[in-house]
Tab-separated table of C-alpha atoms in Angstrom:
chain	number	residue	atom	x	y	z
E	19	UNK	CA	0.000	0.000	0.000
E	20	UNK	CA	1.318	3.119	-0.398
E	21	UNK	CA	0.241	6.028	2.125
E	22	UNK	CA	1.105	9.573	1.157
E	23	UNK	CA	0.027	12.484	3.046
E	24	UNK	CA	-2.355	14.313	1.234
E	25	UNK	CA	-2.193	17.796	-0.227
E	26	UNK	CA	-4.957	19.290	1.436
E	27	UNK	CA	-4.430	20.962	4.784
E	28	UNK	CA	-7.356	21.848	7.089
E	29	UNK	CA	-9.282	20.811	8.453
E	30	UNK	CA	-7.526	17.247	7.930
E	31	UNK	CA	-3.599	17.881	8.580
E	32	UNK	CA	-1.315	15.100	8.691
E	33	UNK	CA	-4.765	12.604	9.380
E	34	UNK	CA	-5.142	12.396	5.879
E	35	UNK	CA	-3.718	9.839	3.037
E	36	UNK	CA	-4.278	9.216	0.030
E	37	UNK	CA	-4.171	5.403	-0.748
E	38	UNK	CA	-2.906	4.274	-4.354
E	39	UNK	CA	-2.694	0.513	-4.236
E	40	UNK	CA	-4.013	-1.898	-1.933
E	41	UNK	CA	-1.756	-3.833	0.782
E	42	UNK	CA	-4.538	-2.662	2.787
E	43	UNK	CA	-3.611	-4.531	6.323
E	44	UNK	CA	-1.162	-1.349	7.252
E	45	UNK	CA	-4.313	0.400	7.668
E	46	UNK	CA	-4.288	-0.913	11.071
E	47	UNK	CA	-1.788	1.073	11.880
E	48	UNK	CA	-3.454	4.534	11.239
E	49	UNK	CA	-6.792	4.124	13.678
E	50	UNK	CA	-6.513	7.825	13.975
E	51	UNK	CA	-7.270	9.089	10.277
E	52	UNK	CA	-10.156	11.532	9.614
E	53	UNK	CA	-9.878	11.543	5.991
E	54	UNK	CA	-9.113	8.717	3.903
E	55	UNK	CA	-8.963	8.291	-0.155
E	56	UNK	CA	-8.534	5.616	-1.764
E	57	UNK	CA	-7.954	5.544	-5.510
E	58	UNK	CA	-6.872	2.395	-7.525
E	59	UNK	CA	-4.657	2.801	-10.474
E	60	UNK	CA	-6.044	1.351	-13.241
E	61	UNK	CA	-4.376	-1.649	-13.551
E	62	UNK	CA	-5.156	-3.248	-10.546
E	63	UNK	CA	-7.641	-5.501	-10.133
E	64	UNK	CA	-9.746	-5.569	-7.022
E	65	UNK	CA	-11.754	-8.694	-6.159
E	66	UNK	CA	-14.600	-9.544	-3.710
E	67	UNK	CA	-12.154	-11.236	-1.822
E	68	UNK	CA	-9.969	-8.261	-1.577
E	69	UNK	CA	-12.091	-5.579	-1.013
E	70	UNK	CA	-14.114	-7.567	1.730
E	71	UNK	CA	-10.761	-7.641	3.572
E	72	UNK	CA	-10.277	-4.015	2.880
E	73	UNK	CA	-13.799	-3.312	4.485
E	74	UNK	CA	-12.439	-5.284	7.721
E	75	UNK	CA	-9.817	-2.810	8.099
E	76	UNK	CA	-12.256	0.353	7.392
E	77	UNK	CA	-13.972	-0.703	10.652
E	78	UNK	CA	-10.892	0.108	12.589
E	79	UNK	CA	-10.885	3.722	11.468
E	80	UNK	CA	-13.719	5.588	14.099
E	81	UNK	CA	-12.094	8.763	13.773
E	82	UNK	CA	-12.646	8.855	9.877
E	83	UNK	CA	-15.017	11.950	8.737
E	84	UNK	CA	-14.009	11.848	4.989
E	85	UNK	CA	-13.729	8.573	2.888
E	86	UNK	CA	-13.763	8.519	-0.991
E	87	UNK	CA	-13.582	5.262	-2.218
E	88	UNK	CA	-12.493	4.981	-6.194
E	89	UNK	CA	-13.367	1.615	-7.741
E	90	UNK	CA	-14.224	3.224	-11.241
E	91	UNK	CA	-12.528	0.385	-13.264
E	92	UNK	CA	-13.638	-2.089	-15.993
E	93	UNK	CA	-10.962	-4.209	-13.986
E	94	UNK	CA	-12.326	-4.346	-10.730
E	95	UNK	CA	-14.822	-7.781	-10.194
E	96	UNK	CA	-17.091	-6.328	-7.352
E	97	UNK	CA	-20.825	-7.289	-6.989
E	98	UNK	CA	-23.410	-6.566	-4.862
E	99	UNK	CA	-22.066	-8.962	-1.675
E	100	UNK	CA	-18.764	-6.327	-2.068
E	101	UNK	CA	-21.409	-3.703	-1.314
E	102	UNK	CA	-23.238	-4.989	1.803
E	103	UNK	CA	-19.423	-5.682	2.825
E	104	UNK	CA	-19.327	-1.939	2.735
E	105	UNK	CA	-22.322	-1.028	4.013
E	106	UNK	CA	-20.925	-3.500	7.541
E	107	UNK	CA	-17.974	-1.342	7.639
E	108	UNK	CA	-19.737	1.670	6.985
E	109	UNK	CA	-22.040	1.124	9.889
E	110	UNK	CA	-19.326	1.252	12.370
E	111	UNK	CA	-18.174	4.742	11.329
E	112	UNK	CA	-20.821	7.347	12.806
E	113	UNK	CA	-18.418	10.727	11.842
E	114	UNK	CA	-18.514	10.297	8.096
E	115	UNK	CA	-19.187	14.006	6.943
E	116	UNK	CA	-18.146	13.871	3.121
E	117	UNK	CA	-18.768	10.226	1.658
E	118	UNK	CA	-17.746	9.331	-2.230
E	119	UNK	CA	-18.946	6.359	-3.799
E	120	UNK	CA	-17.130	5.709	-7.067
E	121	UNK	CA	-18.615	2.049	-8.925
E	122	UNK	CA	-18.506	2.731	-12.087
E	123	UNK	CA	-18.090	0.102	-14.748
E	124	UNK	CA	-18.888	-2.901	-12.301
E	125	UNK	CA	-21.364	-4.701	-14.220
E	126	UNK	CA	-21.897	-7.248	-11.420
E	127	UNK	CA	-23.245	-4.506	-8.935
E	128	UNK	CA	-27.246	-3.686	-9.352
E	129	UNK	CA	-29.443	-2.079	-7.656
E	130	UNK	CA	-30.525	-4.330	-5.507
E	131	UNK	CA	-26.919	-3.554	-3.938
E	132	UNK	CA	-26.993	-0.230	-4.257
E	133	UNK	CA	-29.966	0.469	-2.592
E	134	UNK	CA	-29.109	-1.794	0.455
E	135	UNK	CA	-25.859	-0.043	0.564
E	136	UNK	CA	-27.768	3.875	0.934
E	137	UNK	CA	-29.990	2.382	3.686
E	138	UNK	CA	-26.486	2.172	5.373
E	139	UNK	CA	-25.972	5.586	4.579
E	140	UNK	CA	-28.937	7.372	5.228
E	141	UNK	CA	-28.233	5.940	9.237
E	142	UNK	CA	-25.586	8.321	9.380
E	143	UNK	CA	-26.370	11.431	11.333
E	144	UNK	CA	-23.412	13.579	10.331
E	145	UNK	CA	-23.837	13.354	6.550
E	146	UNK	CA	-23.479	16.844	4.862
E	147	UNK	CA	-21.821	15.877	1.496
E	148	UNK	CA	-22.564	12.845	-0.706
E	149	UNK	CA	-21.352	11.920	-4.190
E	150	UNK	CA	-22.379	8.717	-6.160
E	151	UNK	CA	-21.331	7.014	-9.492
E	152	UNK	CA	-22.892	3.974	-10.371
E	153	UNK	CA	-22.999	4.648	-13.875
E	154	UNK	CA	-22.520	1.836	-16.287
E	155	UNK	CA	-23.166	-0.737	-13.282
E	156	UNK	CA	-26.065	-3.260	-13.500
E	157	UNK	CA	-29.365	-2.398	-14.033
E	158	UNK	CA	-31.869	-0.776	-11.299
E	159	UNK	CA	-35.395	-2.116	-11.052
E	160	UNK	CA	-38.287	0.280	-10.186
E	161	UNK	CA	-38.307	-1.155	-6.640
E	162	UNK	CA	-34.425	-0.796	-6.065
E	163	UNK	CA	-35.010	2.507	-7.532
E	164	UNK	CA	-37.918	4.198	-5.460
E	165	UNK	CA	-35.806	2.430	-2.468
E	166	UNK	CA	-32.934	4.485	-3.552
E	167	UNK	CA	-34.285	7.803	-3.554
E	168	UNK	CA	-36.350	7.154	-0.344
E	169	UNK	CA	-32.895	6.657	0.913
E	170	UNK	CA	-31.468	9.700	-0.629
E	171	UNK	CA	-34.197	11.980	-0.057
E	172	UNK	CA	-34.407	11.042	4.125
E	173	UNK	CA	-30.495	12.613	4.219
E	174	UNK	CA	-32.238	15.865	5.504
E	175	UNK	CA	-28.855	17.452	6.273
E	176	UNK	CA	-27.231	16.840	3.484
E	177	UNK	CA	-25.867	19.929	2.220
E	178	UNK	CA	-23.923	18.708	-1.561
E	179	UNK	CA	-25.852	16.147	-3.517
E	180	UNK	CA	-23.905	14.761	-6.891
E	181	UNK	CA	-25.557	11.568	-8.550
E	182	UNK	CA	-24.285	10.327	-11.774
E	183	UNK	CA	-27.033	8.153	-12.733
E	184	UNK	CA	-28.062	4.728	-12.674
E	185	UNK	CA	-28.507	2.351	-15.708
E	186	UNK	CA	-32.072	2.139	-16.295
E	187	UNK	CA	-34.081	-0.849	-17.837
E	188	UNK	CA	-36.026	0.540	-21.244
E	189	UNK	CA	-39.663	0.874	-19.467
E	190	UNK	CA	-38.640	3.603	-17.007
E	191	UNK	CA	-38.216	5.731	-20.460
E	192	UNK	CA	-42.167	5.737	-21.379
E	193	UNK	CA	-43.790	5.573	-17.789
E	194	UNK	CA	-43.772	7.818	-14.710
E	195	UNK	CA	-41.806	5.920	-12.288
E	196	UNK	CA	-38.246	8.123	-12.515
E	197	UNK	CA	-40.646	11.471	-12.068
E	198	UNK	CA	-42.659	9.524	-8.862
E	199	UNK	CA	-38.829	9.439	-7.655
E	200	UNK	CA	-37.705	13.079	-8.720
E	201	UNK	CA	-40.303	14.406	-6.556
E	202	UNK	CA	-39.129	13.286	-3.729
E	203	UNK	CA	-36.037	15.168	-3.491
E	204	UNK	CA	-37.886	18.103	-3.012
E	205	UNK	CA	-37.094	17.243	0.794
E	206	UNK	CA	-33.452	18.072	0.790
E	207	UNK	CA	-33.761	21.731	1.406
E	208	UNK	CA	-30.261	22.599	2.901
E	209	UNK	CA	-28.672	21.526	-0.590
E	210	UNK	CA	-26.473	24.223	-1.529
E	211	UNK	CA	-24.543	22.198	-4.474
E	212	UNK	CA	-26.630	19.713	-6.321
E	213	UNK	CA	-25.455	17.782	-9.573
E	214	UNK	CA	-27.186	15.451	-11.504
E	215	UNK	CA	-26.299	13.458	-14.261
E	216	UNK	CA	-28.383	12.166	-17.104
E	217	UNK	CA	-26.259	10.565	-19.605
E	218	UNK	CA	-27.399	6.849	-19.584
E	219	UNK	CA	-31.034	8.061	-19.545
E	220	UNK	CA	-32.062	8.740	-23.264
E	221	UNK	CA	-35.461	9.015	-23.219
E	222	UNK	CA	-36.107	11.457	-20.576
E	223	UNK	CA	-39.869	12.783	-20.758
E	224	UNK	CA	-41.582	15.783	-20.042
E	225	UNK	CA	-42.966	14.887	-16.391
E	226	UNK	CA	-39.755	14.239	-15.802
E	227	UNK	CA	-38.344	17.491	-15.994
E	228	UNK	CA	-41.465	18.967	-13.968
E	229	UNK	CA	-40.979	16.763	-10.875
E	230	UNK	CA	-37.032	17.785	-11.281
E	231	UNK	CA	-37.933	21.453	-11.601
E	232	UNK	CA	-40.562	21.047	-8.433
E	233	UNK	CA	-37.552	19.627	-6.288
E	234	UNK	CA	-35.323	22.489	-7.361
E	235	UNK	CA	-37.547	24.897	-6.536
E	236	UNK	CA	-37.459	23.700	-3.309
E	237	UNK	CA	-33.760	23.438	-2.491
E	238	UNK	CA	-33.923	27.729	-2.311
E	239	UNK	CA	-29.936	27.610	-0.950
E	240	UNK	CA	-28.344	26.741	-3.909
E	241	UNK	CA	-25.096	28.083	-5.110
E	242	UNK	CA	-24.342	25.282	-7.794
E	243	UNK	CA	-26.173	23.410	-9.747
E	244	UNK	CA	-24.891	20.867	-12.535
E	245	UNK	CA	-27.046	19.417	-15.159
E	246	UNK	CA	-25.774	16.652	-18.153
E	247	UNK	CA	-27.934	15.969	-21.071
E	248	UNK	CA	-29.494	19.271	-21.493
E	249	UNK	CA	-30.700	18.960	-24.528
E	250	UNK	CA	-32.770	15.769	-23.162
E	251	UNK	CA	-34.093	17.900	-20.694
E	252	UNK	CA	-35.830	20.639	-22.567
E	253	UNK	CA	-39.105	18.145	-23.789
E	254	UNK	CA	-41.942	20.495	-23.477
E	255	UNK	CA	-43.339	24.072	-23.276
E	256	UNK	CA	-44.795	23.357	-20.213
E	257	UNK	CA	-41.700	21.208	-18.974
E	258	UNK	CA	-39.336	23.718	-19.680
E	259	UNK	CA	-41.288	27.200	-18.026
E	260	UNK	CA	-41.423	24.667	-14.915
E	261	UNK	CA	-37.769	24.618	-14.803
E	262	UNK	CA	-37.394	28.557	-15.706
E	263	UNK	CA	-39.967	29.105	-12.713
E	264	UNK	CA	-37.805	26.652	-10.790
E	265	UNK	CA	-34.336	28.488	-12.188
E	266	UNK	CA	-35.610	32.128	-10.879
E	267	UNK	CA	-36.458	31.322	-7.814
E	268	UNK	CA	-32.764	30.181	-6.985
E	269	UNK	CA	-31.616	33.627	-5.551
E	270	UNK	CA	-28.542	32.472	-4.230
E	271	UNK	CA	-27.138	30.631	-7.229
E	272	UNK	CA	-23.718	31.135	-8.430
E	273	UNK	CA	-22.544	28.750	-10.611
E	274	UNK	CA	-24.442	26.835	-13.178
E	275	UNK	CA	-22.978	24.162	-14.819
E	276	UNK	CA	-24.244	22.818	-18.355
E	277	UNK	CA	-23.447	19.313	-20.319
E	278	UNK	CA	-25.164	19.729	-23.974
E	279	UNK	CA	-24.661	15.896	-25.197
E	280	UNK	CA	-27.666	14.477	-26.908
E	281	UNK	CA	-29.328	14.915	-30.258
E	282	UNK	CA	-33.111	15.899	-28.721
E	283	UNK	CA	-33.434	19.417	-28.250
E	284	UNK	CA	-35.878	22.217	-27.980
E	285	UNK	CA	-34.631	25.290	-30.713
E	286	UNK	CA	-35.294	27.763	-27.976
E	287	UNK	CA	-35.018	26.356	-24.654
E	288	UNK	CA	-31.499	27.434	-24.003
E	289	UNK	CA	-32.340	30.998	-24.597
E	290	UNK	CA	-34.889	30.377	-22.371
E	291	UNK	CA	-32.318	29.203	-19.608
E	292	UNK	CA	-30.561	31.794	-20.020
E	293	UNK	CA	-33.020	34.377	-19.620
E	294	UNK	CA	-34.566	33.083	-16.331
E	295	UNK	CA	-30.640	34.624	-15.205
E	296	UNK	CA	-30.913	37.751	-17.132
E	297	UNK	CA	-29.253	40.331	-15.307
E	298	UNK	CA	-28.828	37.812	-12.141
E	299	UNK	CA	-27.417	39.618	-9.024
E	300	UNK	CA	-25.451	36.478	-8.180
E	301	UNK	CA	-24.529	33.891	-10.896
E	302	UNK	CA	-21.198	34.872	-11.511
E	303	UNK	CA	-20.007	31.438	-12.875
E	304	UNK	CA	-20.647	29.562	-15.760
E	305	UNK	CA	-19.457	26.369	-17.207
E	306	UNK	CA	-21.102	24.977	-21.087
E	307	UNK	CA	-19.629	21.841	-22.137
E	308	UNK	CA	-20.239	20.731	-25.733
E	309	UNK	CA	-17.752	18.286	-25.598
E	310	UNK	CA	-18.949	15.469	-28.388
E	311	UNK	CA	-21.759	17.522	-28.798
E	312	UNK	CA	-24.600	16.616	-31.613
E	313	UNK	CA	-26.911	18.961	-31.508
E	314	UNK	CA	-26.586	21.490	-34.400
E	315	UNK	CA	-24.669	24.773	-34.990
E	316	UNK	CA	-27.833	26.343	-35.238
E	317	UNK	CA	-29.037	25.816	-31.538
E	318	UNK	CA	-25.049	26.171	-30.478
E	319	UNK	CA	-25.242	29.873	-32.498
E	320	UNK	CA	-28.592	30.727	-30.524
E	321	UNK	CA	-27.055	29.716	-27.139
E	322	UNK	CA	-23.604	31.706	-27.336
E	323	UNK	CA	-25.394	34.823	-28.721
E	324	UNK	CA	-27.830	34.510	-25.163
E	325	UNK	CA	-24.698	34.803	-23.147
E	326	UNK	CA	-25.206	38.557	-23.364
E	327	UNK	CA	-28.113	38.582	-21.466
E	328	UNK	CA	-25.458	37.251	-18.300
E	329	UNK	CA	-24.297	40.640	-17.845
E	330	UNK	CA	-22.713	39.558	-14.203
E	331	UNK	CA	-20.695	36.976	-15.307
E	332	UNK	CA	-17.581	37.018	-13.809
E	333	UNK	CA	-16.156	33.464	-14.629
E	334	UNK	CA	-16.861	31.332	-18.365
E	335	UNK	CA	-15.876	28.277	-19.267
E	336	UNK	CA	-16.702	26.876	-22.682
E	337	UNK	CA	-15.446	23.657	-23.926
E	338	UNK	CA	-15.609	22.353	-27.613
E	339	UNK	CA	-13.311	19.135	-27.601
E	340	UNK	CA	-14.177	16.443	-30.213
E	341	UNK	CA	-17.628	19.179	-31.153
E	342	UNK	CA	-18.175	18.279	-34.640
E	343	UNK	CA	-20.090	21.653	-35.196
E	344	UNK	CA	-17.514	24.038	-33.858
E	345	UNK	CA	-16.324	26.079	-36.438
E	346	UNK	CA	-14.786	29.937	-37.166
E	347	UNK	CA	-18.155	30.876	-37.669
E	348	UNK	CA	-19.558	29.548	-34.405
E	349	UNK	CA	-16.208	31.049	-32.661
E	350	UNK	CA	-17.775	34.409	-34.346
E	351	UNK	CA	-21.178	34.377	-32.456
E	352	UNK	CA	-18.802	33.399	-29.443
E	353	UNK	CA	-17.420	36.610	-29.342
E	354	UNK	CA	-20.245	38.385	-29.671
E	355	UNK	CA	-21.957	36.583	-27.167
E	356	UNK	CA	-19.060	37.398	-24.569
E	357	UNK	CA	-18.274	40.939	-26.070
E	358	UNK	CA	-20.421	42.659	-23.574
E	359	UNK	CA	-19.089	40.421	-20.541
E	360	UNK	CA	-17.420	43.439	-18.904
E	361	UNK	CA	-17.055	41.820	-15.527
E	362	UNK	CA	-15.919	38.897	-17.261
E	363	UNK	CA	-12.272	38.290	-15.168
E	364	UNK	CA	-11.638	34.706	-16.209
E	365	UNK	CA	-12.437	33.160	-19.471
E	366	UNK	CA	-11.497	29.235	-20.254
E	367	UNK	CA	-12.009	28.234	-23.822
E	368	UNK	CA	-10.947	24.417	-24.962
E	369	UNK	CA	-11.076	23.885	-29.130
E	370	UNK	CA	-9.167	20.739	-28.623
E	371	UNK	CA	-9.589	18.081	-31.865
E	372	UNK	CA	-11.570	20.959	-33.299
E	373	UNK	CA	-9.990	21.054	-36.648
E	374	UNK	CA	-12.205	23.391	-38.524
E	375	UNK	CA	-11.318	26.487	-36.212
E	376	UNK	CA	-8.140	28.173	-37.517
E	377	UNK	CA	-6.608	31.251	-37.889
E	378	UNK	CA	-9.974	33.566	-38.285
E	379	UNK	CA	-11.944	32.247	-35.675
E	380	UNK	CA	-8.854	33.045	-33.397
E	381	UNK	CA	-9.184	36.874	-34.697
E	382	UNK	CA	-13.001	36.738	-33.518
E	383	UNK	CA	-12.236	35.627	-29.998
E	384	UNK	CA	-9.483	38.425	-30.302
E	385	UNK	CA	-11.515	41.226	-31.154
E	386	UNK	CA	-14.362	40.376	-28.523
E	387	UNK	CA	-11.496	40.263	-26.027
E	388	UNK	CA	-10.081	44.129	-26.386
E	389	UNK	CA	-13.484	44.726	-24.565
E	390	UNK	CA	-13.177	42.116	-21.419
E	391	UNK	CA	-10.897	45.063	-19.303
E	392	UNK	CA	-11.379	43.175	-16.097
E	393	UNK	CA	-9.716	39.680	-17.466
């Protein structure tokens, strides 16, 4: 095993290590660590076996208040019995404040291991912060599901919510069982950073978004809010003012986060978006992420022109990797989207693998920059 102190300083100190392979019986030796992260490289392989003796050890650790656990590897072989081996272990450490649950790519773990595994979780008192991957594990049932986000939703102190999602079966896409579950996170109303991740769900519907949209509205201490699959999102008329409604009622948000991936879209529902934060008082920070983007230059043109309407914008990020769309012209309606950012103090722009931006769409970004005096 190898234990290296970790970079971050308070509130952890020298009680925190970072754990990059597993000879995981020294952990006896550190009963005294608050924060503990453990991230395989990606060539090991973790088994049942392994992991159920690395859960033995976690028991040992009382003091622990932070543990992220990375097991985000087509290599690892862990199933839903590694999972209630967790959720033993877990139930012997009562200070966990920040949990991170990284499964991702274990086709052997399902829901029905999952959602045994968050009835562990919800136990704990002192939760404020909880982040979960199982994307591109087994699939959830509707009962494992509802189960889940009864789970979730009793965490009433949690204050940071992240949830890449779950790989649903095909009959969640047509029905109403993911909005009956959506609705109930309307109860977490201390969130102040919520992200939610849509990716492996490609047939979102309308009622969908409007049990989302009634949960956000409720979670009125938000500062950051993620959303992936955008596009997927915006179904309806009524769907999307539900989420506007929901948007403008956030008065404390300051960073919005936005993952445009699918081909579904609604030709106006991004400038829509955007104007339920025209002239915001407080979001200051904005992140668009096109990255393998399909959906067309025309809605991409529409979107960067809105960005005037942000006129508070203090921090954009816009990324283009691999965007088969992004050209000089669509770096030109960049610019003039950002050209009347005046507050504007940090821009990121990635046109990595974007080979149809050269010289000229450089001079665009150029030009709108001699007006950006605060960057």
């Amino acid at each position: 095993m190898n234990l290296s102190p970790s970079s971050k300083t308070s509130p952890y100190q020298r009680r925190t290590f970072v754990l990059k392979d597993c000879s995981n019986s020294q952990l006896i030796k550190y009963k005294k660590l608050t924060g503990l992260y453990f991230n395989l490289t990606i060539h090991f392989s973790m088994d049942p076996r392994g992991f159920t003796e690395l859960c033995k050890r976690l028991k040992t650790l009382k003091y622990l208040n932070t543990l992220y656990l990375n097991f985000s590897s087509a290599y690892h072989e862990l199933d839903n019995r590694s999972l209630r081996e967790l959720s033993f272990a877990l139930r012997k450490l009562h200070s966990i404040t920040v949990l991170t649950l990284n499964f991702k790519n274990n086709r052997n773990i399902t829901g029905e291991g999952i959602a045994e595994l968050l009835k562990t979780v919800k136990k704990n008192r002192f939760l404020s912060e909880l982040y979960i991957d199982f994307s591109e594990c087994g699939e959830v049932s509707e009962q494992h599901l509802e189960s889940i986000y009864i789970s979730i939703s009793s965490m009433k102190l949690l204050t940071s919510l992240h949830i890449n999602y779950f790989r649903l079966p095909p009959h969640f896409r047509s029905g109403g069982q993911l909005a009956n579950n959506l609705i109930k996170l309307r109860r977490l109303t201390l969130l102040k950073d919520f992200s939610i991740d849509f990716k492996l769900c490609n047939g979102l519907k309308s009622n969908d978004l409007i049990a989302l949209s009634k949960s956000i509205r409720r979670m009125a201490r938000l500062t950051k809010l993620f959303f992936s699959s955008v596009s997927s999102l915006c179904c309806t008329q009524i769907s999307l003012e539900s989420l506007i409604n929901s948007l403008q009622s956030l008065s404390k948000l300051q960073k919005l986060h936005l993952e445009f991936l699918k081909y579904e879209y609604n030709p106006t529902c991004f400038e829509m978006i955007f104007k339920a934060f025209e002239n915001s008082p407080t979001l200051s920070d904005l992140i668009l992420d096109f990255s393998h983007s399909y959906i067309t230059s025309f809605v991409i043109k529409n979107l960067l022109l809105s960005l005037r309407t942000l006129t508070n914008l203090s921090k954009l990020d816009v990324k283009f990797p691999h965007c088969k769309y992004a050209d000089n012209a669509i770096i030109q309606y960049l610019g003039q989207g950002i050209s009347s950012l005046t507050d504007l103090s940090s821009l990121k722009l990635n046109f990595d693998q974007c080979s149809a931006i050269n010289k000229e769409g450089l001079i665009h970004i150029a030009n709108a920059l001699k007006n950006l005096t605060s960057l």
